[in-house]
Coordinates of C-alpha atoms and ligand atoms in Angstrom, one line a residue:
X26 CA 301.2 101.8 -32.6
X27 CA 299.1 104.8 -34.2
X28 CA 295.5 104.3 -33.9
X29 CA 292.9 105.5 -36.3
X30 CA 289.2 107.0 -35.7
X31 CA 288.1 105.7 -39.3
X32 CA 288.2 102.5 -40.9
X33 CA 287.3 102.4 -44.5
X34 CA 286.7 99.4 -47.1
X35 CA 286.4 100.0 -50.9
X36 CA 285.1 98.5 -53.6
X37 CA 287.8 99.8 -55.8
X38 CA 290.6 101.8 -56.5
X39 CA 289.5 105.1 -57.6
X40 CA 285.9 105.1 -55.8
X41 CA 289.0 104.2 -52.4
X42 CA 291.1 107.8 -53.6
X43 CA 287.9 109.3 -54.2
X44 CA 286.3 108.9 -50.3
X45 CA 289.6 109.6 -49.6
X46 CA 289.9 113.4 -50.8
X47 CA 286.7 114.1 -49.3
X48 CA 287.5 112.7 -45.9
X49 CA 290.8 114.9 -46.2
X50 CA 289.2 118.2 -47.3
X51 CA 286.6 117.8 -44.4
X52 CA 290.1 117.9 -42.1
X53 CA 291.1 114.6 -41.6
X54 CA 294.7 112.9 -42.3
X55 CA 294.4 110.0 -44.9
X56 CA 296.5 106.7 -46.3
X57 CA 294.9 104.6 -48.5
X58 CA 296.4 101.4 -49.1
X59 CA 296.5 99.2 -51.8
X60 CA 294.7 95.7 -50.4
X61 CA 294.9 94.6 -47.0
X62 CA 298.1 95.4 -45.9
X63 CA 300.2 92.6 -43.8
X64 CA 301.3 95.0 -41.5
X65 CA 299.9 97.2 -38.7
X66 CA 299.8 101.0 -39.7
X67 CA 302.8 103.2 -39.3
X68 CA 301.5 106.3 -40.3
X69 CA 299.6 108.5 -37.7
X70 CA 296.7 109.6 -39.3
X71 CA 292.8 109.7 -38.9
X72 CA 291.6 107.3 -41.1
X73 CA 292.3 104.6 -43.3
X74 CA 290.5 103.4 -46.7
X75 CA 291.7 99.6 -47.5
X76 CA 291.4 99.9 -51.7
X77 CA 290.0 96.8 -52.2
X78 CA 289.2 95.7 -56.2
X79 CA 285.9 93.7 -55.3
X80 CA 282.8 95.8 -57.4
X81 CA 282.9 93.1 -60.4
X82 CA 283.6 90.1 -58.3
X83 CA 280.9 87.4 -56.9
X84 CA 279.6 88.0 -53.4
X85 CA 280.9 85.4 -52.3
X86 CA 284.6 86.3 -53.0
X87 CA 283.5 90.3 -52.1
X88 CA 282.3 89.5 -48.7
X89 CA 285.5 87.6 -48.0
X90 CA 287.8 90.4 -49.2
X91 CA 285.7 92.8 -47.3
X92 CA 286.2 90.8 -44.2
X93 CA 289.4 90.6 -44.1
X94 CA 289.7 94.3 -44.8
X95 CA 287.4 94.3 -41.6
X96 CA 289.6 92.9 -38.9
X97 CA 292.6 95.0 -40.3
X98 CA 290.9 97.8 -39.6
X99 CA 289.4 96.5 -36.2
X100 CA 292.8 96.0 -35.5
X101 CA 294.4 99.2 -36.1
X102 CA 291.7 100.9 -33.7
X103 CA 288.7 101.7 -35.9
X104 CA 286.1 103.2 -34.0
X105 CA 283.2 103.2 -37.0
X106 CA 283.5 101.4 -40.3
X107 CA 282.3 103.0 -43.8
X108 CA 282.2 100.8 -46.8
X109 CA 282.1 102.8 -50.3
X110 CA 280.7 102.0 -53.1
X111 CA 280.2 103.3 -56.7
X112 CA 278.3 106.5 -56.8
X113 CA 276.2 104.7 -59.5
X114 CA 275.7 102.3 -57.6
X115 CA 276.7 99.5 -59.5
X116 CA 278.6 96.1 -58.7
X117 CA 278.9 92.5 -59.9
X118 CA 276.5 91.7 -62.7
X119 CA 275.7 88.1 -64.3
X120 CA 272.3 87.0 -65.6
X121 CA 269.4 87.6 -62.9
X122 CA 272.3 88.0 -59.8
X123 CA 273.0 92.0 -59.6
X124 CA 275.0 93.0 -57.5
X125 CA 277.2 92.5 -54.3
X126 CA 276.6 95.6 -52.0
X127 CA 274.0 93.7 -50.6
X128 CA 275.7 90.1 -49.6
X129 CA 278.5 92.5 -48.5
X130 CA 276.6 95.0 -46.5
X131 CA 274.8 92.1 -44.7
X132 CA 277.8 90.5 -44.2
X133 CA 279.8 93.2 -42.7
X134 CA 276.5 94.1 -40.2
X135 CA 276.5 90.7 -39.2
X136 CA 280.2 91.0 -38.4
X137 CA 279.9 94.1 -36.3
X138 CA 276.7 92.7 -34.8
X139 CA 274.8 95.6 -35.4
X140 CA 271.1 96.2 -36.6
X141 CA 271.5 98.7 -38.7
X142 CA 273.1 100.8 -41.1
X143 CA 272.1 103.4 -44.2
X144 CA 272.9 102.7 -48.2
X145 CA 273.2 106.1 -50.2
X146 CA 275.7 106.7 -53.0
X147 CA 274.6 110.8 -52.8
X148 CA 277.1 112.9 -54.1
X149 CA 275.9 115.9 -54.9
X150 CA 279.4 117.6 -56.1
X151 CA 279.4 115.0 -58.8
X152 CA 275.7 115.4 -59.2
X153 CA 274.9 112.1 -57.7
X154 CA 271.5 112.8 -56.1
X155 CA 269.0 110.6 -54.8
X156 CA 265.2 111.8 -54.7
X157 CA 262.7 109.5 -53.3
X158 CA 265.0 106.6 -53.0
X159 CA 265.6 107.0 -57.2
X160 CA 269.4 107.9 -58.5
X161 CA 269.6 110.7 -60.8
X162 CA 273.1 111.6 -62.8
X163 CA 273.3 115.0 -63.7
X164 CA 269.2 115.5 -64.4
X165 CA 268.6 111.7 -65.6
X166 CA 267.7 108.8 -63.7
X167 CA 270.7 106.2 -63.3
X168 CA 268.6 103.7 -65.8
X169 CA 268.4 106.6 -68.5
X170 CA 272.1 107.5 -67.9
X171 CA 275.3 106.8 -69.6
X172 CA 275.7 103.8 -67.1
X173 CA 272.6 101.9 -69.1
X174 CA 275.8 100.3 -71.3
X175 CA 278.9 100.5 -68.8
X176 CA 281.0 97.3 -70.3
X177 CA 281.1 95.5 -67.3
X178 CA 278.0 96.4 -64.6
X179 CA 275.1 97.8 -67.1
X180 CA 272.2 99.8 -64.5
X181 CA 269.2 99.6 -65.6
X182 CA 266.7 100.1 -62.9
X183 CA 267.0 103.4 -61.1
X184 CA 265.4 102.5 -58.3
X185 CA 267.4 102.2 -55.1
X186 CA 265.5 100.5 -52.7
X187 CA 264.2 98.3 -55.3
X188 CA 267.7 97.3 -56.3
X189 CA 269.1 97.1 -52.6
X190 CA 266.3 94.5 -51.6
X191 CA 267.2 92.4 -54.7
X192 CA 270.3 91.9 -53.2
X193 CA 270.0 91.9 -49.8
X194 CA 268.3 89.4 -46.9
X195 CA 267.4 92.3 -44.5
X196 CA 264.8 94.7 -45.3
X197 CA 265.5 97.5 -47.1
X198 CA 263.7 101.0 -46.2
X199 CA 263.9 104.7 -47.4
X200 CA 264.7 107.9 -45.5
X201 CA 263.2 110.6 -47.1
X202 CA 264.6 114.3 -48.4
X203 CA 261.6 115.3 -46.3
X204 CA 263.0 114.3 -42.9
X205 CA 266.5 115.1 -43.6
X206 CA 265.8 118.5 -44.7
X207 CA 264.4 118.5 -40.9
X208 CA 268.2 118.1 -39.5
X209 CA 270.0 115.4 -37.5
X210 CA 267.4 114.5 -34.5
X211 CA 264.7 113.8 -36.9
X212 CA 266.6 111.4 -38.6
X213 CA 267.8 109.8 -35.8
X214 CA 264.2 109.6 -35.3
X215 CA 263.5 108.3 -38.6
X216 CA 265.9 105.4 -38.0
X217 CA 264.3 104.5 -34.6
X218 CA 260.6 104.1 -36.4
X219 CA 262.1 102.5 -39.3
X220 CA 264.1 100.5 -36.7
X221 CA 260.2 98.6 -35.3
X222 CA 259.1 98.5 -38.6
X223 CA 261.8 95.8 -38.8
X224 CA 264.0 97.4 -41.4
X225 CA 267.5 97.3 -41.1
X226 CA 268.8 99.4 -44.0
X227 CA 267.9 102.3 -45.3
X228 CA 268.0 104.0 -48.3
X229 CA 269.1 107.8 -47.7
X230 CA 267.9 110.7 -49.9
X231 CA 270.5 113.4 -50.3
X232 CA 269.9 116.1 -53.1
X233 CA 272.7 118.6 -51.5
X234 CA 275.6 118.6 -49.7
X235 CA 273.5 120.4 -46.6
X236 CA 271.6 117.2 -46.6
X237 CA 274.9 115.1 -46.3
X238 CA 276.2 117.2 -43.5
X239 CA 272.1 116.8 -41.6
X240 CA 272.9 113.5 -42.1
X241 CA 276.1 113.3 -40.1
X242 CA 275.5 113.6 -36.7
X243 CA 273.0 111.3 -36.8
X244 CA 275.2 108.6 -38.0
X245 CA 277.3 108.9 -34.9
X246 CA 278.9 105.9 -33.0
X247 CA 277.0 104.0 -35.7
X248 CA 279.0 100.9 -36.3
X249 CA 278.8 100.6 -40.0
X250 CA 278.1 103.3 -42.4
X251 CA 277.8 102.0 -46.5
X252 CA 277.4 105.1 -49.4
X253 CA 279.1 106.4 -52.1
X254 CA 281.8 109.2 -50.9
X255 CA 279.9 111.9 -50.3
X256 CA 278.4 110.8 -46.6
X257 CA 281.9 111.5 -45.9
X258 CA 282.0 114.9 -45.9
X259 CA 279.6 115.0 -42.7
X260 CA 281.9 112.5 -40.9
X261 CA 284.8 114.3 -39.8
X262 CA 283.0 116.8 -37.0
X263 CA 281.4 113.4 -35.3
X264 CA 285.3 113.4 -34.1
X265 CA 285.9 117.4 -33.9
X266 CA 288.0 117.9 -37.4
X267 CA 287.7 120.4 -39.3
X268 CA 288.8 121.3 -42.9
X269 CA 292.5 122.9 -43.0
X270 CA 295.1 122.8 -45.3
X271 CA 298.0 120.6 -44.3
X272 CA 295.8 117.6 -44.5
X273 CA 296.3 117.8 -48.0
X274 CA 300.2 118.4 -48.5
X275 CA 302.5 116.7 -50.6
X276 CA 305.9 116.5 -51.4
X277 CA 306.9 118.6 -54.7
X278 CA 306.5 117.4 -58.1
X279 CA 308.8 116.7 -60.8
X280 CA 309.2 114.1 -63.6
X281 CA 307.8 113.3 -67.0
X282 CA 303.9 113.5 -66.9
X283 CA 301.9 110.9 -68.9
X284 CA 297.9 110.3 -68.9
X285 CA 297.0 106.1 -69.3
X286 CA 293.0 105.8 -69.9
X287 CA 291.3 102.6 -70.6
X288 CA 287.6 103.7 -69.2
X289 CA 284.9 104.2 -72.0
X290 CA 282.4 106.4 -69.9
X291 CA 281.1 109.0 -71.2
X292 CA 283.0 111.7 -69.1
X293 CA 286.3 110.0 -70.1
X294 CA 285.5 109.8 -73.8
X295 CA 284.8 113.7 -74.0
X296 CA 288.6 114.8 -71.9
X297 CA 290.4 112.1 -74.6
X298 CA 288.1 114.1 -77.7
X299 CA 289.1 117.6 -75.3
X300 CA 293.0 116.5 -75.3
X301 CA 293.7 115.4 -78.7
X302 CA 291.5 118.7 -80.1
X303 CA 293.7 121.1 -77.9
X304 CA 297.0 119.8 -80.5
X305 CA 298.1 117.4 -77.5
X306 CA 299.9 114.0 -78.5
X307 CA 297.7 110.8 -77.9
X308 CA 298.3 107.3 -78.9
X309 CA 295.2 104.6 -79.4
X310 CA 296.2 101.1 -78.5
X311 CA 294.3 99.0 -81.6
X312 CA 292.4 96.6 -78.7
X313 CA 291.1 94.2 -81.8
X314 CA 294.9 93.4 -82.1
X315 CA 295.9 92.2 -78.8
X316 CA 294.6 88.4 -79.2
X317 CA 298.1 87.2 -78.5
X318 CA 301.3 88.0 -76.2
X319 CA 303.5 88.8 -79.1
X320 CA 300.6 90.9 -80.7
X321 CA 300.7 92.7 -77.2
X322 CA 304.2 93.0 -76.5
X323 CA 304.3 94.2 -80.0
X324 CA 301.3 97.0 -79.7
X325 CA 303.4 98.2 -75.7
X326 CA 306.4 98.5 -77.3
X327 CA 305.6 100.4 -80.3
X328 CA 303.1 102.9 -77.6
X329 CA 306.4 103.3 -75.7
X330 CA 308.9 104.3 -78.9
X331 CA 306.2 106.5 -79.8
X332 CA 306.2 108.2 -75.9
X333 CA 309.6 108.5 -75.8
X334 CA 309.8 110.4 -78.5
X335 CA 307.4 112.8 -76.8
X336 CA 307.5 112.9 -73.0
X337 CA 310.4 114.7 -72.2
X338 CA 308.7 117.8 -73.9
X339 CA 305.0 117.3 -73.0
X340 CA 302.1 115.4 -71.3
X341 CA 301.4 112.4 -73.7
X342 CA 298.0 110.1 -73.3
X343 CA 297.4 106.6 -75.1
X344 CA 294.3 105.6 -74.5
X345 CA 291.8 102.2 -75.5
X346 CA 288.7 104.4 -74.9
X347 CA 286.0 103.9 -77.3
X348 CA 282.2 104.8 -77.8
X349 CA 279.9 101.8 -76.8
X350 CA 279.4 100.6 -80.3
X351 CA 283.3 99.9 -80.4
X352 CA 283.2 98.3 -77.0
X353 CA 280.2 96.0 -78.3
X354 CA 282.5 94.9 -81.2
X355 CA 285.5 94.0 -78.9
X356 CA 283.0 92.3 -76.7
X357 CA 281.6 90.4 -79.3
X358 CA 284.7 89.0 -80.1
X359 CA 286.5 87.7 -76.8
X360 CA 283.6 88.2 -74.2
X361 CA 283.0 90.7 -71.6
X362 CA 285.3 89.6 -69.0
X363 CA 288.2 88.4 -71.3
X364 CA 288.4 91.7 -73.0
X365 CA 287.9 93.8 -70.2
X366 CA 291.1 92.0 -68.3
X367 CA 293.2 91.8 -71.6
X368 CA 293.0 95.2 -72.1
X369 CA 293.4 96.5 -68.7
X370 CA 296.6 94.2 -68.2
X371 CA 298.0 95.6 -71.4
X372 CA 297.6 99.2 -70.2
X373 CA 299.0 97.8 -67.1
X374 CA 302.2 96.7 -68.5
X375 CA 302.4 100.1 -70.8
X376 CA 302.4 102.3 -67.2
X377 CA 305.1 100.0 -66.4
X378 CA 307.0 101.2 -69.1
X379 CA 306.0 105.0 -68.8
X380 CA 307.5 105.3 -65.0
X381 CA 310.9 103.6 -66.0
X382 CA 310.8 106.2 -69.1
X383 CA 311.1 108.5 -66.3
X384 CA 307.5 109.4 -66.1
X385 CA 306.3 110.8 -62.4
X386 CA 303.6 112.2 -62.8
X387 CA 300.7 110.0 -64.2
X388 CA 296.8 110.4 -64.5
X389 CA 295.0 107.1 -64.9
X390 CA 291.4 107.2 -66.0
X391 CA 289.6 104.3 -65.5
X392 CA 288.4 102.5 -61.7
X393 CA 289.6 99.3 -63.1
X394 CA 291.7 100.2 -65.6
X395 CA 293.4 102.0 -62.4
X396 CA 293.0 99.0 -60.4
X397 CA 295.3 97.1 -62.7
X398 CA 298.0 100.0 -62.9
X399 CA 298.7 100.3 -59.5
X400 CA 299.0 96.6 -58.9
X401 CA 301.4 96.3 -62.0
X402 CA 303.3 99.2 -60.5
X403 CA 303.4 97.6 -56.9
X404 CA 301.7 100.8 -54.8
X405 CA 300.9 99.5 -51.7
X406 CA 300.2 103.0 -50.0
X407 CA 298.8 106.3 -51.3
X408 CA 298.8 109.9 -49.4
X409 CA 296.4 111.8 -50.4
X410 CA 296.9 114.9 -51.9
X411 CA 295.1 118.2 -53.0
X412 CA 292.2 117.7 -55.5
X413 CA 292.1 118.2 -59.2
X414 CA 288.2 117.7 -59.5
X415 CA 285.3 116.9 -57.0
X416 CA 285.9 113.0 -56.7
X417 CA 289.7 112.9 -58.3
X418 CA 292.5 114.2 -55.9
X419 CA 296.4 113.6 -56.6
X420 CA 298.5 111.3 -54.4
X421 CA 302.2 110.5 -53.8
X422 CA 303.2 106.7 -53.7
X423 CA 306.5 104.6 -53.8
X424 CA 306.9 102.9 -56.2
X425 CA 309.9 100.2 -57.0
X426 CA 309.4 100.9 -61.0
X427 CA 310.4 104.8 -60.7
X428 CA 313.8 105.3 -60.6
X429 CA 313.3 108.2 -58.1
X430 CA 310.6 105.8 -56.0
X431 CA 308.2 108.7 -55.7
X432 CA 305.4 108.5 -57.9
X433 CA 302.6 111.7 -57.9
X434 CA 299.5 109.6 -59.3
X435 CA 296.2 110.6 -59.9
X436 CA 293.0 107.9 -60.1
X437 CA 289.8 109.2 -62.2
X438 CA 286.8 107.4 -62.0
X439 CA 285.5 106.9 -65.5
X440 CA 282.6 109.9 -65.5
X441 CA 284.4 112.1 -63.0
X442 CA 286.5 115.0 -64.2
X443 CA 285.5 118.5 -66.3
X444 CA 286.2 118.5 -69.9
X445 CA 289.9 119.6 -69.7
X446 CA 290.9 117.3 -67.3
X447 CA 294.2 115.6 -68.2
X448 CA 295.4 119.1 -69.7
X449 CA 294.8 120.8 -66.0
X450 CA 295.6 118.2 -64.0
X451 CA 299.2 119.5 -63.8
X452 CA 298.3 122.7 -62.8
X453 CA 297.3 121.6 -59.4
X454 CA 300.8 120.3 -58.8
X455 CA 303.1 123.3 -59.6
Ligands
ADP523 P1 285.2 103.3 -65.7 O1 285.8 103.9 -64.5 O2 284.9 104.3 -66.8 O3 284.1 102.3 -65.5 P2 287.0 101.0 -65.9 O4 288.5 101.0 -66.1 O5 286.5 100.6 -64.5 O6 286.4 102.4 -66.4 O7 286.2 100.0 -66.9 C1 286.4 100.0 -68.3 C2 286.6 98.6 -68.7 O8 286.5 98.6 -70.2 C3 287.9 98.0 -68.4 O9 287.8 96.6 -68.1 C4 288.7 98.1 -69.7 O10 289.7 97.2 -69.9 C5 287.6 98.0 -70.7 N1 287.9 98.6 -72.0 C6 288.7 99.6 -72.2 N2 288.8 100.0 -73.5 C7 288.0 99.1 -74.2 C8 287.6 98.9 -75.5 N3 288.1 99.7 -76.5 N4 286.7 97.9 -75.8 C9 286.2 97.1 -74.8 N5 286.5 97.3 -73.5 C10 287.4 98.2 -73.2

């Protein structure tokens, strides 16, 4: 049985294909699976990221998810454990409870019985910084950034280590840009005076990718590691890998190609505006008339007569993405959760249609939006491909739903991408 160096748990599906493409561009061989697979690994590669859908669910259900996920990879051979979160931050939100990297992080140290471990979601190619233990997104703090009205986990306070120790019973500390800038042993140093102060997690400032790479060494034969994806990129030469090309190769591409987008970040909303400005066809599902089956079936079917028409001649994109005044209407009228699931099942059930209209290459903006595709089309495994942008790479799955079982799929994140995403996407492939 192939044995892994890396085990991996994510709080989602594109935040899983997203660590993914950086641990394969710093060298290493990558399947990302779909859940907690019932079987051991046949694939020999380096590392492993379990996808798991657990950022808006209660701790309590999280932590169990991310258990499981825990032993899998304990079992395949996992020498150090690294669970991702949302650059942003973000997870489970409900009244005064925010969050569940916390009950997860302390759950998973408990589990691997160790005393320590670091929190950063730094990503500095996506312009994820964090200064002083405060998030910035591009040059705003996270509170003053589009995520302030993200449909399902609003951020409000920008504050890391402020936000960590709300959710967390260990204490929370902060390693400073100051002593990473310093390089690997005074981290490690860092962690050791941090260690008698009694804390047991710390919050890691990272404003480059330099910094990430300080940081890696230092996080060595450490049990558990929890960020965002860009720690990654300093993890590989712990085991001697280096960047090369065939970690990224994938079979060729062929097949209709079709964009599904149900996210409503910012990033997404300006490559829809981009797409349907460059002359390209786009569909909008009407999400105020999907308050019954028959109004849904009704609202797929006509989105699928109108793609047929199209797809064998071009890339076509239907798309629920709206502007947050439009998502506070829908929210108004069937609640936060209830519309956030309809709609996501609906474009679910439309990607459905798309790959047995012969569709093989698809884009799918949106983490749960993306979530929801790749269940409906029954992916269990992705390999990870070359990337598009920072944070997005493609991937080749099978899937029962294609009639020629290989599926090239990509997974953006709601804010990641440039502009001209879904138009260039393609490019990457040919
Ligand atoms: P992102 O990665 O941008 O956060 P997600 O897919 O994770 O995107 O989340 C977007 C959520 O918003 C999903 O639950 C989706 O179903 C919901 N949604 C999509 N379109 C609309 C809309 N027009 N009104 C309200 N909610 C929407």
């Amino acid at each position: 049985m192939p044995k892994i160096i890396l085990g991996c748990i994510a709080d989602d599906f594109t935040g899983a294909t997203d660590l993914a493409n950086n641990l394969v561009r710093a060298g290493m061989r990558v399947v990302q699976t779909i859940g907690v697979p019932r079987e051991p690994l046949r694939s020999d590669v380096d590392a492993v990221v379990v996808a798991l859908k657990s950022r808006t669910i209660k701790p309590d259900l999280a932590i169990e998810q991310s258990l499981h996920a825990l032993k899998w990879l304990q079992a395949q051979g996992a020498q150090q454990i690294y669970f991702k979160y949302c650059s942003t931050f973000d997870s489970w939100y409900e009244g005064n409870t925010r969050g569940n990297i916390g009950p997860v992080t302390d759950a998973l140290m408990d589990a691997l019985n160790t005393d320590f471990t670091i929190a950063t979601p730094a990503f500095p190619d996506n312009h994820r910084t964090v200064c002083n233990g405060y998030l910035f997104v591009g040059d705003v703090l996270l509170g003053e950034s589009g995520m302030k009205d993200h449909p399902l986990t609003p951020m409000r306070d920008s504050n890391l280590v402020r936000v960590l120790q709300a959710q967390s019973q260990k204490k929370v500390g902060l390693i400073s840009y100051k002593v990473i800038a310093k390089g690997s042993a005074a981290i490690t140093q860092c962690i050791n005076e941090l260690k008698t102060q009694g804390v047991q997690i710390a919050v890691v400032d990272a404003l480059s990718n330099d910094d990430l790479i300080r940081l890696g060494p230092a996080l060595k034969n450490r049990p558990l590691v929890t960020a965002g994806s860009g720690v990654a990129i300093g993890l590989p030469a712990n085991w001697h890998l280096t960047p090369n090309a065939k970690s990224s190769l994938l079979p060729s591409a062929k097949g209709f190609q079709a964009i599904v987008s149900g996210s409503c970040s910012q990033a997404t909303q300006a490559q829809v505006a981009h797409f349907k400005q460059s002359g390209q066809p786009a569909f909008e599902i009407d999400v105020m008339q999907l308050d019954t089956e028959q109004a849904k079936q009704a609202q797929i079917e006509k989105a699928l007569q109108w793609a047929q028409l199209l797809v064998s001649k071009q890339a076509v994109l239907i798309y629920s993405t709206a502007d947050p005044a439009r998502v506070q209407d829908v929210q108004k009228r069937w609640g936060v959760e209830a519309s956030g699931v309809m709609i996501e099942q609906t474009l679910a059930q439309l990607t459905q249609g798309l790959v047995r209209l012969g569709v093989s290459q698809l884009l799918v903006a949106g983490g749960e939006t993306s979530g929801s595709c790749v269940q409906a089309l029954q992916v269990t495994q992705l390999q990870i491909g070359p990337q598009i942008d920072p944070g997005v790479p493609w991937c080749y799955a099978h899937s029962s739903f294609s009639a020629s079982q290989g599926l090239h799929i990509s997974l953006k994140s709601g804010n990641f991408g440039r502009v001209d995403f879904f138009s260039k996407a393609w490019r990457v492939l040919s």
